[in-house]
Short mmCIF file of C-alpha atoms (C1' of nucleotides) in Angstrom, two decimals:
data_model
loop_
_atom_site.label_atom_id
_atom_site.label_comp_id
_atom_site.label_asym_id
_atom_site.label_seq_id
_atom_site.Cartn_x
_atom_site.Cartn_y
_atom_site.Cartn_z
CA MET A 68 -59.41 40.15 -39.30
CA ASP A 69 -62.02 38.68 -37.94
CA LYS A 70 -62.36 35.37 -36.18
CA GLU A 71 -61.70 33.14 -39.29
CA LYS A 72 -59.55 34.80 -40.63
CA LEU A 73 -57.20 34.78 -37.39
CA ILE A 74 -57.74 31.51 -37.30
CA LYS A 75 -56.51 29.96 -40.79
CA TYR A 76 -53.99 33.12 -40.01
CA LEU A 77 -53.12 30.66 -36.56
CA LYS A 78 -53.57 27.42 -38.16
CA SER A 79 -50.46 28.01 -40.97
CA LEU A 80 -47.40 29.23 -37.87
CA ASP A 81 -44.38 27.41 -36.58
CA MET A 82 -45.72 27.71 -33.43
CA PHE A 83 -49.35 25.79 -33.90
CA ASP A 84 -48.43 23.50 -36.50
CA HIS A 85 -50.24 20.28 -36.60
CA VAL A 86 -52.47 20.94 -33.96
CA GLU A 87 -55.62 19.29 -34.14
CA SER A 88 -58.40 22.37 -35.99
CA ASN A 89 -60.95 21.84 -33.38
CA GLN A 90 -57.84 23.09 -30.51
CA PHE A 91 -57.90 26.86 -32.27
CA ASP A 92 -60.45 28.62 -31.09
CA ARG A 93 -60.07 27.29 -27.69
CA ILE A 94 -56.20 28.80 -28.35
CA LEU A 95 -57.77 32.49 -30.14
CA GLU A 96 -60.26 32.48 -26.88
CA ASP A 97 -57.23 32.72 -24.44
CA SER A 98 -55.29 34.87 -26.62
CA HIS A 99 -55.76 39.09 -26.66
CA THR A 100 -54.86 41.34 -29.72
CA VAL A 101 -52.63 44.43 -28.69
CA THR A 102 -51.54 46.83 -30.98
CA PHE A 103 -48.50 49.34 -30.73
CA GLN A 104 -47.41 52.26 -31.88
CA GLN A 105 -43.41 52.25 -34.48
CA ASP A 106 -40.58 53.55 -31.66
CA GLU A 107 -42.89 52.00 -28.87
CA ILE A 108 -41.80 49.60 -26.32
CA LEU A 109 -43.33 46.63 -25.57
CA PHE A 110 -40.64 45.37 -23.11
CA ILE A 111 -37.61 46.30 -21.78
CA GLN A 112 -34.61 43.31 -20.88
CA GLY A 113 -35.16 42.62 -17.26
CA ASP A 114 -39.05 43.18 -16.90
CA PRO A 115 -40.99 40.77 -15.28
CA ALA A 116 -41.81 37.67 -18.66
CA ASN A 117 -45.58 38.00 -17.83
CA VAL A 118 -46.68 37.58 -21.92
CA PHE A 119 -46.11 35.63 -24.52
CA TYR A 120 -46.34 36.73 -28.23
CA VAL A 121 -47.05 35.66 -31.83
CA LEU A 122 -46.24 38.96 -34.28
CA ILE A 123 -49.09 38.94 -36.92
CA GLU A 124 -48.97 42.15 -38.09
CA GLY A 125 -45.07 44.49 -38.50
CA ARG A 126 -41.81 44.65 -37.01
CA ILE A 127 -40.14 44.20 -34.07
CA LYS A 128 -36.44 44.24 -33.35
CA LEU A 129 -34.62 42.23 -30.15
CA SER A 130 -31.88 44.35 -28.58
CA GLN A 131 -29.41 43.84 -25.30
CA LEU A 132 -28.45 46.94 -23.92
CA THR A 133 -24.66 46.47 -22.09
CA PRO A 134 -24.27 47.57 -18.79
CA GLU A 135 -21.39 50.52 -20.94
CA GLY A 136 -24.26 51.70 -22.64
CA ASP A 137 -23.56 49.61 -26.04
CA GLN A 138 -27.08 48.46 -27.51
CA VAL A 139 -26.77 44.68 -29.79
CA THR A 140 -29.44 43.56 -32.24
CA LEU A 141 -30.07 39.87 -31.80
CA HIS A 142 -32.52 39.95 -34.33
CA TYR A 143 -35.15 40.89 -36.33
CA LEU A 144 -38.98 39.33 -36.04
CA GLY A 145 -41.28 39.33 -39.41
CA PRO A 146 -44.66 38.79 -38.97
CA GLY A 147 -46.06 34.85 -38.01
CA GLU A 148 -43.00 34.96 -35.57
CA ALA A 149 -43.40 33.77 -32.05
CA PHE A 150 -41.88 35.94 -28.98
CA GLY A 151 -41.27 35.78 -25.47
CA ILE A 152 -41.22 31.74 -25.45
CA ILE A 153 -38.41 31.70 -23.02
CA ALA A 154 -39.01 34.33 -20.52
CA VAL A 155 -42.30 32.62 -19.44
CA LEU A 156 -41.32 29.26 -19.26
CA ARG A 157 -37.93 29.42 -17.77
CA GLU A 158 -40.08 32.46 -14.83
CA ILE A 159 -37.66 34.94 -15.76
CA ASN A 160 -37.64 38.61 -16.59
CA TYR A 161 -37.36 38.89 -20.77
CA PRO A 162 -33.81 38.40 -21.20
CA VAL A 163 -34.25 41.27 -24.33
CA THR A 164 -35.49 44.86 -25.01
CA ALA A 165 -38.00 44.05 -27.94
CA GLN A 166 -39.06 47.35 -29.98
CA ALA A 167 -41.39 47.58 -32.59
CA VAL A 168 -39.84 49.35 -35.82
CA GLU A 169 -42.98 49.05 -37.71
CA ASN A 170 -46.74 49.56 -36.32
CA CYS A 171 -47.90 46.08 -35.08
CA GLU A 172 -50.36 43.15 -34.21
CA CYS A 173 -49.34 40.71 -32.43
CA LEU A 174 -51.73 37.97 -30.25
CA ALA A 175 -50.92 37.87 -26.60
CA TRP A 176 -51.36 34.70 -24.38
CA SER A 177 -50.51 35.61 -20.49
CA LYS A 178 -47.91 33.73 -19.18
CA ASP A 179 -50.49 31.50 -17.24
CA LYS A 180 -52.31 30.48 -20.38
CA ALA A 181 -48.76 30.10 -22.51
CA LYS A 182 -47.75 27.63 -19.69
CA LYS A 183 -50.92 25.15 -20.08
CA TRP A 184 -50.93 25.31 -24.06
CA ILE A 185 -47.52 24.53 -24.16
CA ILE A 186 -46.80 21.86 -20.91
CA SER A 187 -50.09 20.55 -21.57
CA TYR A 188 -50.30 20.83 -25.84
CA PRO A 189 -47.19 18.57 -26.43
CA GLN A 190 -47.00 19.07 -29.84
CA ILE A 191 -46.65 23.07 -29.19
CA ALA A 192 -44.46 21.47 -27.00
CA LEU A 193 -41.87 20.31 -30.09
CA ASN A 194 -43.14 23.16 -32.25
CA SER A 195 -40.93 24.96 -29.74
CA ILE A 196 -38.17 23.08 -29.88
CA ARG A 197 -38.11 23.92 -33.05
CA ILE A 198 -38.41 27.84 -33.01
CA LEU A 199 -35.59 27.80 -30.55
CA SER A 200 -32.99 25.60 -32.80
CA ASN A 201 -33.57 27.92 -35.48
CA PHE A 202 -32.44 30.32 -33.19
CA ILE A 203 -30.09 28.73 -31.92
CA LEU A 204 -28.21 27.54 -35.35
CA ALA A 205 -29.14 31.33 -36.34
CA PHE A 206 -26.96 32.53 -33.27
CA GLN A 207 -24.04 29.93 -33.62
CA ASP A 208 -24.01 31.82 -37.30
CA ARG A 209 -23.90 34.78 -35.96
CA ILE A 210 -20.62 33.82 -33.29
CA ARG A 211 -18.61 32.77 -36.00
CA GLU A 212 -19.66 35.27 -38.25
CA LEU A 213 -17.90 37.58 -34.97
CA SER A 214 -15.48 35.66 -34.69
CA THR A 215 -13.82 35.05 -38.26
CA GLN A 216 -14.60 38.04 -40.29
CA ARG A 217 -13.72 41.24 -40.89
CA VAL A 218 -16.74 43.88 -39.88
CA GLU A 219 -17.14 44.54 -44.85
CA ARG A 220 -18.22 40.71 -44.71
CA ARG A 221 -20.10 40.90 -41.19
CA ILE A 222 -22.13 44.00 -43.24
CA ALA A 223 -23.23 42.56 -46.27
CA HIS A 224 -24.30 39.44 -43.72
CA SER A 225 -26.95 41.73 -42.13
CA ILE A 226 -27.95 43.62 -45.11
CA LEU A 227 -28.53 40.05 -46.66
CA ARG A 228 -29.99 38.33 -43.83
CA LEU A 229 -32.50 42.15 -43.81
CA ALA A 230 -33.23 41.81 -47.69
CA LYS A 231 -34.50 38.41 -47.60
CA HIS A 232 -36.14 38.71 -44.23
CA SER A 233 -38.26 41.08 -45.50
CA GLY A 234 -37.08 42.84 -48.69
CA LYS A 235 -39.30 43.99 -51.25
CA GLN A 236 -38.52 43.13 -55.55
CA THR A 237 -39.16 46.23 -57.00
CA LYS A 238 -37.74 47.04 -60.64
CA ARG A 239 -34.82 48.72 -60.05
CA GLY A 240 -34.07 46.34 -57.29
CA ILE A 241 -34.67 44.43 -54.21
CA ALA A 242 -35.86 47.52 -51.48
CA LEU A 243 -35.70 46.90 -47.32
CA GLY A 244 -38.77 47.11 -46.60
CA PHE A 245 -38.45 49.01 -43.08
CA LYS A 246 -37.00 52.40 -41.88
CA ILE A 247 -33.50 51.64 -40.68
CA THR A 248 -30.44 53.62 -39.86
CA ARG A 249 -26.99 52.74 -40.33
CA GLN A 250 -26.79 52.93 -36.14
CA ASP A 251 -29.66 50.03 -36.80
CA ILE A 252 -26.34 48.00 -39.63
CA ALA A 253 -23.99 48.47 -37.23
CA GLU A 254 -25.96 46.91 -33.99
CA MET A 255 -26.79 43.48 -36.43
CA SER A 256 -22.75 43.47 -37.52
CA GLY A 257 -21.08 44.65 -34.58
CA THR A 258 -19.37 47.63 -35.13
CA THR A 259 -20.01 51.51 -35.09
CA LEU A 260 -22.32 53.44 -37.67
CA TYR A 261 -19.78 55.72 -38.50
CA THR A 262 -17.40 52.56 -40.45
CA VAL A 263 -20.54 51.30 -41.93
CA SER A 264 -21.74 54.71 -43.56
CA ARG A 265 -18.04 54.54 -44.82
CA ILE A 266 -18.59 51.34 -46.67
CA LEU A 267 -21.99 51.63 -47.89
CA SER A 268 -20.78 54.91 -49.35
CA LYS A 269 -18.20 52.44 -50.67
CA TRP A 270 -20.68 50.29 -52.16
CA GLU A 271 -23.16 53.07 -53.55
CA THR A 272 -19.87 54.61 -55.81
CA LEU A 273 -19.49 51.52 -56.92
CA GLY A 274 -23.14 51.19 -58.04
CA MET A 275 -23.72 48.22 -55.65
CA LEU A 276 -26.91 49.90 -53.81
CA GLU A 277 -28.48 53.04 -52.91
CA GLY A 278 -28.75 54.39 -48.91
CA HIS A 279 -31.20 57.27 -49.03
CA SER A 280 -31.59 58.32 -45.82
CA LYS A 281 -33.00 55.46 -43.59
CA SER A 282 -33.49 53.10 -46.37
CA ILE A 283 -31.96 51.06 -48.50
CA LEU A 284 -32.12 49.72 -52.01
CA ILE A 285 -29.73 47.08 -52.73
CA LYS A 286 -29.62 47.16 -57.66
CA GLU A 287 -26.73 44.33 -56.79
CA PRO A 288 -27.16 42.18 -55.08
CA HIS A 289 -25.48 39.84 -56.64
CA ALA A 290 -22.34 41.33 -55.82
CA LEU A 291 -23.43 42.09 -52.07
CA THR A 292 -23.23 38.31 -51.69
CA ASN A 293 -19.85 38.27 -53.09
CA ILE A 294 -18.46 39.84 -50.74
CA ALA A 295 -20.50 37.68 -47.72
CA GLU A 296 -19.25 34.92 -49.20
CA ASP A 297 -16.27 36.48 -49.53
CA LEU A 298 -15.54 35.21 -53.00
CA GLY A 299 -13.29 37.15 -55.28
CA GLU A 300 -10.57 37.03 -53.12
CA GLU A 301 -9.31 33.99 -54.62
CA ASN A 302 -8.65 35.80 -57.44
CA LYS A 303 -7.22 38.37 -55.36
CA LEU A 304 -4.62 35.48 -54.41
CA ASP A 305 -3.62 34.81 -58.30
CA ILE A 306 -2.54 31.11 -57.38
CA THR A 307 -1.50 29.88 -60.28
CA PRO A 308 -0.54 25.75 -60.60
CA PRO A 309 3.27 25.29 -61.88
CA MET B 199 -21.32 1.76 -13.74
CA ASP B 200 -23.79 -0.42 -13.32
CA LYS B 201 -27.07 -0.18 -14.23
CA GLU B 202 -28.52 0.55 -10.46
CA LYS B 203 -26.13 3.65 -10.26
CA LEU B 204 -27.04 4.60 -14.03
CA ILE B 205 -30.60 5.19 -13.14
CA LYS B 206 -29.73 7.18 -10.37
CA TYR B 207 -27.32 9.88 -11.78
CA LEU B 208 -29.59 9.73 -15.30
CA LYS B 209 -32.36 10.69 -13.01
CA SER B 210 -30.28 13.33 -11.79
CA LEU B 211 -29.76 14.84 -14.87
CA ASP B 212 -31.66 18.31 -16.81
CA MET B 213 -32.81 16.24 -19.61
CA PHE B 214 -34.59 13.43 -17.36
CA ASP B 215 -35.97 15.66 -14.79
CA HIS B 216 -39.15 14.68 -13.23
CA VAL B 217 -39.51 11.94 -15.84
CA GLU B 218 -41.03 9.27 -14.06
CA SER B 219 -39.09 6.79 -12.00
CA ASN B 220 -40.30 3.37 -13.63
CA GLN B 221 -39.47 4.89 -17.34
CA PHE B 222 -35.77 4.62 -16.39
CA ASP B 223 -35.20 1.52 -17.01
CA ARG B 224 -36.95 1.50 -20.42
CA ILE B 225 -35.04 4.45 -21.07
CA LEU B 226 -31.88 2.68 -19.99
CA GLU B 227 -32.56 -0.36 -22.61
CA ASP B 228 -32.53 1.64 -25.97
CA SER B 229 -29.28 3.10 -25.42
CA HIS B 230 -25.91 1.92 -24.98
CA THR B 231 -22.55 3.11 -24.11
CA VAL B 232 -20.03 4.76 -25.48
CA THR B 233 -16.16 5.39 -24.75
CA PHE B 234 -13.80 8.01 -26.66
CA GLN B 235 -10.05 8.23 -25.65
CA GLN B 236 -9.42 12.49 -25.74
CA ASP B 237 -8.90 14.03 -28.83
CA GLU B 238 -10.90 11.77 -30.59
CA ILE B 239 -14.01 12.83 -33.05
CA LEU B 240 -16.92 11.73 -32.00
CA PHE B 241 -18.74 13.26 -35.34
CA ILE B 242 -18.07 16.23 -37.61
CA GLN B 243 -20.07 19.08 -38.46
CA GLY B 244 -21.65 18.04 -41.31
CA ASP B 245 -22.35 13.85 -40.97
CA PRO B 246 -25.88 13.04 -41.06
CA ALA B 247 -27.74 12.94 -37.48
CA ASN B 248 -27.88 9.40 -36.53
CA VAL B 249 -26.82 9.10 -32.69
CA PHE B 250 -28.23 11.42 -29.14
CA TYR B 251 -25.83 11.79 -27.13
CA VAL B 252 -25.76 12.59 -22.95
CA LEU B 253 -22.51 12.49 -21.98
CA ILE B 254 -21.82 10.93 -18.04
CA GLU B 255 -17.48 11.12 -17.98
CA GLY B 256 -15.38 13.11 -19.61
CA ARG B 257 -15.29 16.33 -21.59
CA ILE B 258 -16.35 17.33 -24.75
CA LYS B 259 -16.08 20.31 -27.22
CA LEU B 260 -18.32 21.36 -29.30
CA SER B 261 -16.30 23.90 -32.38
CA GLN B 262 -17.15 24.87 -35.99
CA LEU B 263 -15.03 25.23 -38.58
CA THR B 264 -15.55 28.47 -41.03
CA PRO B 265 -14.50 27.15 -45.60
CA GLU B 266 -12.10 29.48 -44.89
CA GLY B 267 -10.51 27.05 -42.48
CA ASP B 268 -10.99 29.04 -38.93
CA GLN B 269 -11.62 27.26 -36.14
CA VAL B 270 -14.69 28.54 -33.44
CA THR B 271 -15.40 26.84 -31.18
CA LEU B 272 -19.16 26.73 -29.20
CA HIS B 273 -19.18 25.12 -25.76
CA TYR B 274 -17.14 23.03 -24.32
CA LEU B 275 -19.39 19.70 -22.76
CA GLY B 276 -19.54 19.13 -18.75
CA PRO B 277 -20.37 15.64 -17.53
CA GLY B 278 -24.26 15.71 -17.29
CA GLU B 279 -24.61 17.73 -20.64
CA ALA B 280 -26.97 16.15 -23.71
CA PHE B 281 -25.95 16.77 -26.29
CA GLY B 282 -26.96 16.11 -30.76
CA ILE B 283 -30.71 17.21 -30.15
CA ILE B 284 -31.76 19.51 -32.48
CA ALA B 285 -30.08 17.67 -35.12
CA VAL B 286 -31.20 14.17 -34.25
CA LEU B 287 -35.38 16.20 -33.70
CA ARG B 288 -34.62 18.44 -36.53
CA GLU B 289 -33.14 15.70 -38.92
CA ILE B 290 -30.23 17.60 -39.88
CA ASN B 291 -26.81 17.20 -40.02
CA TYR B 292 -24.95 17.76 -36.96
CA PRO B 293 -24.02 21.52 -37.43
CA VAL B 294 -21.23 21.93 -35.33
CA THR B 295 -17.46 19.12 -34.45
CA ALA B 296 -17.68 16.87 -31.31
CA GLN B 297 -14.35 16.07 -29.94
CA ALA B 298 -13.34 14.46 -26.90
CA VAL B 299 -10.61 16.62 -24.29
CA GLU B 300 -10.59 13.57 -22.46
CA ASN B 301 -11.67 11.14 -22.53
CA CYS B 302 -15.26 10.87 -22.17
CA GLU B 303 -17.59 8.08 -21.91
CA CYS B 304 -21.29 8.72 -23.25
CA LEU B 305 -25.07 6.85 -23.37
CA ALA B 306 -26.00 7.16 -26.91
CA TRP B 307 -29.04 6.84 -28.21
CA SER B 308 -29.70 6.04 -31.88
CA LYS B 309 -31.86 9.20 -33.76
CA ASP B 310 -35.38 6.67 -33.72
CA LYS B 311 -34.47 5.92 -30.37
CA ALA B 312 -34.15 9.27 -29.50
CA LYS B 313 -37.27 10.97 -30.65
CA LYS B 314 -39.13 8.36 -29.33
CA TRP B 315 -38.44 9.46 -26.31
CA ILE B 316 -38.90 13.28 -26.61
CA ILE B 317 -41.73 13.28 -28.80
CA SER B 318 -43.89 10.75 -26.86
CA TYR B 319 -42.92 11.89 -23.82
CA PRO B 320 -43.86 15.39 -22.65
CA GLN B 321 -41.25 15.66 -19.57
CA ILE B 322 -39.05 15.27 -21.72
CA ALA B 323 -39.59 17.59 -25.10
CA LEU B 324 -40.20 20.37 -21.86
CA ASN B 325 -37.15 19.47 -20.13
CA SER B 326 -34.86 19.97 -23.92
CA ILE B 327 -36.58 23.42 -24.41
CA ARG B 328 -34.78 24.21 -20.62
CA ILE B 329 -31.97 22.66 -22.11
CA LEU B 330 -32.65 24.91 -25.36
CA SER B 331 -32.82 27.53 -23.55
CA ASN B 332 -30.04 27.70 -22.00
CA PHE B 333 -27.56 27.68 -24.70
CA ILE B 334 -29.48 29.83 -26.72
CA LEU B 335 -29.73 32.47 -23.61
CA ALA B 336 -25.25 32.39 -22.94
CA PHE B 337 -24.90 32.57 -27.07
CA GLN B 338 -26.82 36.20 -27.14
CA ASP B 339 -23.96 36.84 -24.22
CA ARG B 340 -21.65 35.46 -26.98
CA ILE B 341 -22.47 38.17 -29.14
CA ARG B 342 -22.96 40.91 -27.17
CA GLU B 343 -19.56 40.42 -26.01
CA LEU B 344 -17.58 39.47 -29.73
CA SER B 345 -19.81 43.16 -30.69
CA THR B 346 -18.70 45.57 -27.36
CA GLN B 347 -16.10 44.32 -25.40
CA ARG B 348 -12.33 44.43 -26.39
CA VAL B 349 -9.95 40.61 -26.29
CA GLU B 350 -8.72 41.42 -22.98
CA ARG B 351 -11.83 41.34 -20.95
CA ARG B 352 -12.75 38.62 -22.94
CA ILE B 353 -10.64 36.02 -22.67
CA ALA B 354 -10.96 37.25 -19.43
CA HIS B 355 -14.79 35.83 -19.45
CA SER B 356 -13.71 33.15 -21.41
CA ILE B 357 -11.45 31.40 -18.50
CA LEU B 358 -13.42 32.29 -16.42
CA ARG B 359 -16.26 30.42 -17.62
CA LEU B 360 -14.06 27.16 -17.60
CA ALA B 361 -13.19 27.26 -13.95
CA LYS B 362 -16.70 28.13 -13.61
CA HIS B 363 -17.45 24.65 -15.23
CA SER B 364 -14.46 23.01 -14.67
CA GLY B 365 -11.62 24.41 -12.27
CA LYS B 366 -10.47 22.66 -9.22
CA GLN B 367 -9.57 24.51 -6.90
CA THR B 368 -6.68 23.83 -4.41
CA LYS B 369 -3.89 25.50 -2.47
CA ARG B 370 -2.44 27.88 -4.59
CA GLY B 371 -5.48 29.02 -6.38
CA ILE B 372 -8.25 27.77 -9.78
CA ALA B 373 -6.78 25.31 -11.82
CA LEU B 374 -8.22 24.38 -14.46
CA GLY B 375 -9.41 20.36 -14.91
CA PHE B 376 -8.20 19.86 -17.93
CA LYS B 377 -4.92 20.48 -20.94
CA ILE B 378 -6.27 23.93 -23.13
CA THR B 379 -4.23 25.55 -25.13
CA ARG B 380 -3.37 29.20 -26.65
CA GLN B 381 -5.09 27.62 -29.57
CA ASP B 382 -7.81 26.92 -27.43
CA ILE B 383 -8.61 29.64 -25.76
CA ALA B 384 -8.50 31.95 -28.24
CA GLU B 385 -11.01 30.00 -30.52
CA MET B 386 -13.28 30.89 -27.18
CA SER B 387 -12.91 34.07 -27.25
CA GLY B 388 -12.57 35.02 -30.44
CA THR B 389 -9.39 36.07 -31.70
CA THR B 390 -5.23 34.27 -32.26
CA LEU B 391 -3.61 32.17 -30.44
CA TYR B 392 -0.62 34.99 -30.35
CA THR B 393 -3.42 37.97 -29.02
CA VAL B 394 -3.81 35.38 -25.82
CA SER B 395 -0.49 34.84 -25.37
CA ARG B 396 0.71 37.99 -25.17
CA ILE B 397 -2.06 38.83 -22.42
CA LEU B 398 -1.21 35.89 -20.46
CA SER B 399 1.64 36.48 -19.91
CA LYS B 400 0.82 40.23 -18.95
CA TRP B 401 -0.89 38.34 -16.16
CA GLU B 402 0.57 36.62 -15.20
CA THR B 403 3.69 39.28 -14.51
CA LEU B 404 0.85 40.89 -12.58
CA GLY B 405 1.03 37.98 -10.27
CA MET B 406 -2.53 37.07 -11.13
CA LEU B 407 -1.91 33.15 -12.95
CA GLU B 408 -0.06 30.91 -14.15
CA GLY B 409 0.30 29.93 -17.50
CA HIS B 410 2.36 26.29 -18.19
CA SER B 411 1.41 24.55 -21.02
CA LYS B 412 -2.13 23.43 -21.97
CA SER B 413 -2.63 24.37 -18.59
CA ILE B 414 -3.64 26.92 -16.83
CA LEU B 415 -3.81 28.16 -12.25
CA ILE B 416 -5.98 30.92 -12.07
CA LYS B 417 -4.29 32.67 -8.19
CA GLU B 418 -6.08 35.97 -8.13
CA PRO B 419 -9.62 34.77 -9.63
CA HIS B 420 -11.06 37.91 -7.92
CA ALA B 421 -8.88 40.21 -10.67
CA LEU B 422 -9.19 38.95 -13.13
CA THR B 423 -13.32 38.83 -12.45
CA ASN B 424 -12.96 42.78 -12.12
CA ILE B 425 -10.70 42.87 -16.11
CA ALA B 426 -14.09 40.73 -17.21
CA GLU B 427 -16.79 43.54 -15.67
CA ASP B 428 -14.87 45.84 -16.48
CA LEU B 429 -13.79 47.16 -12.95
CA GLY B 430 -11.85 49.12 -12.34
CA GLU B 431 -12.28 51.25 -15.38
CA GLU B 432 -13.98 53.84 -13.74
CA ASN B 433 -11.14 54.44 -11.42
CA LYS B 434 -9.87 55.51 -14.79
CA LEU B 435 -11.94 58.59 -15.79
CA ASP B 436 -10.69 59.71 -12.93
CA ILE B 437 -14.23 62.12 -12.69
CA THR B 438 -13.79 64.32 -9.99
CA PRO B 439 -16.90 66.32 -8.80
CA PRO B 440 -16.93 69.95 -9.40
"C1'" DA C 118 18.80 10.27 -24.53
"C1'" DA C 119 18.31 11.61 -29.63
"C1'" DA C 120 14.86 13.57 -32.47
"C1'" DA C 121 10.26 15.00 -33.34
"C1'" DA C 122 6.15 17.34 -33.29
"C1'" DT C 123 3.76 20.62 -30.66
"C1'" DC C 124 3.15 24.81 -27.95
"C1'" DT C 125 4.68 29.59 -26.37
"C1'" DT C 126 6.42 33.64 -26.33
"C1'" DT C 127 8.27 37.73 -28.00
"C1'" DG C 128 10.33 41.56 -31.29
"C1'" DC C 129 8.82 43.96 -35.17
"C1'" DG C 130 5.77 46.02 -38.62
"C1'" DC C 131 1.58 47.11 -40.63
"C1'" DT C 132 -3.72 48.00 -41.49
"C1'" DA C 133 -8.30 47.65 -40.14
"C1'" DG C 134 -11.68 49.86 -37.48
"C1'" DC C 135 -12.95 52.95 -33.86
"C1'" DG C 136 -14.81 57.47 -32.32
"C1'" DC C 137 -14.06 63.00 -32.17
"C1'" DA C 138 -15.55 66.39 -34.53
"C1'" DA C 139 -17.54 69.17 -37.96
"C1'" DA C 140 -20.29 70.16 -42.19
"C1'" DC C 141 -23.61 68.57 -44.64
"C1'" DT C 142 -28.84 66.37 -45.50
"C1'" DT C 143 -33.11 65.25 -44.67
"C1'" DC C 144 -37.48 64.22 -42.13
"C1'" DA C 145 -41.19 66.60 -38.71
"C1'" DA C 146 -42.70 69.43 -36.12
"C1'" DA C 147 -44.70 74.67 -36.01
"C1'" DT D 175 -41.27 78.01 -44.80
"C1'" DT D 176 -38.99 77.89 -41.32
"C1'" DT D 177 -36.75 75.63 -37.74
"C1'" DG D 178 -35.02 72.23 -34.76
"C1'" DA D 179 -34.13 67.71 -34.26
"C1'" DA D 180 -32.41 63.58 -36.33
"C1'" DG D 181 -29.43 60.93 -38.92
"C1'" DT D 182 -25.09 60.23 -42.64
"C1'" DT D 183 -20.89 61.42 -44.16
"C1'" DT D 184 -16.29 62.33 -44.53
"C1'" DG D 185 -11.65 64.06 -42.81
"C1'" DC D 186 -8.07 62.68 -39.22
"C1'" DG D 187 -5.63 60.78 -36.23
"C1'" DC D 188 -4.79 57.28 -33.62
"C1'" DT D 189 -4.29 52.30 -31.55
"C1'" DA D 190 -5.87 47.67 -30.64
"C1'" DG D 191 -4.82 43.43 -32.23
"C1'" DC D 192 -3.65 41.07 -36.04
"C1'" DG D 193 0.27 37.90 -38.27
"C1'" DC D 194 5.24 36.12 -39.98
"C1'" DA D 195 8.79 35.01 -38.27
"C1'" DA D 196 12.02 33.09 -35.51
"C1'" DA D 197 14.11 31.51 -31.43
"C1'" DG D 198 12.87 28.34 -26.92
"C1'" DA D 199 9.87 25.45 -24.29
"C1'" DT D 200 7.27 21.27 -23.62
"C1'" DT D 201 5.29 16.40 -24.90
"C1'" DT D 202 5.50 13.17 -27.34
"C1'" DT D 203 8.20 9.47 -29.65
"C1'" DT D 204 11.31 6.24 -31.38
#
DNA sequence: AAAAATCTTTGCGCTAGCGCAAACTTCAAA
DNA sequence: TTTGAAGTTTGCGCTAGCGCAAAGATTTTT
């Protein structure tokens, strides 16, 4: 990407919303671009946080590994999203592992440069607050789901989230935009790959989706939404007024 | 509390860390104090967010109610903690319900006043970022726990969190500082009151704690920590080198 | 002091979901 | 095209934890 285009892109991001135009030359000067191959690891949870990133192209998985060896996926980042804010600002090690799930292009700022901009530029600090609060709201939903919902519903939610975030409308339905395994879906839903496989198989026989290896085509998004929102359960209760 | 003492207290809070001393008169002038009786509800999830609070005295439960009627507790606030930041700044309705679990005293700012201070005072914005990032880190832990750990361990974690946050050391052990029911613990741990009751009973027979009605006395914190950290499981495996 | 309301405990049966094992499919490399 | 590695499916048995019901205990109200 050339400089002109990059600046235009930066201006469109949440992180730099409402920042004066004349600042972008300097913001860009402080940055450098980095690319990552598919499957490459940007940093591992516990690494010292030296870099703040904005994802320009591709998709990155943020996850945590428990001491017991279980992996938990916290978020899939898409183009335009910033990451590494917390670790860089708080001077702590990265609390998560970041791995490219597609070939990726990022803009990167050193810890010091990133801190400089966030601290000395109130609008950028406010934008950071907005981004962080999005995470909080999303994580609250996640906690509520894990605490109260059955696996089937959680899996439906996970897949719908992926679809909303990176689905591509095709003639046959909505196709998820990147390779994803049953194991990945399990790590997003708080279950096992076996259970994911069984439930996807069931949905496939019901004609709701097609699950090829590492890819999913949603044929009836509405049916999935019904499961995610637990519609149709009302009918099962079959309460008839007296 | 008189003005002098209140200002001294404000200065000690995360929210106003590193704010110049001469600002506190004006910050305080913009605020008003509110008190809430035990069990009183400050606001319900979905209410328009008109007030930003700092808790001075007492304890407040932040929770969400699912459409199905299940309650999930997200956090217990203690003295010195700020809440309502997100809703006020984002101009959204409160995403959670806040209820006093003890008699409480709060400082309150109207939405507009709170926004004014956060927006026009970079240091306060940075402090907000710090507070929000604490929530994110805590919620990540919560998600990881719910996704990978068994109930017994999650309950141990919940109780230890309460103890750390509001426990009082006594001759007989650590007593939780406020009334809490089995149902409350269940809502923190993502399980049911029956399971909590059974597990507390078990721990009581093992001599680890004493569970009276609405109160818990931890007699062996170390044993609880072992369960929370899943120590002692290694022994069960009983792997002997060949 | 009695009555009502709220919490807690525990027996019992049940099922959602786990996780091993083994076969099968798909993809990538040689 | 073959071979191997990686991912998926499914049978099977098992158990952790759910949730009703009913009895007790504790707290609050009158």
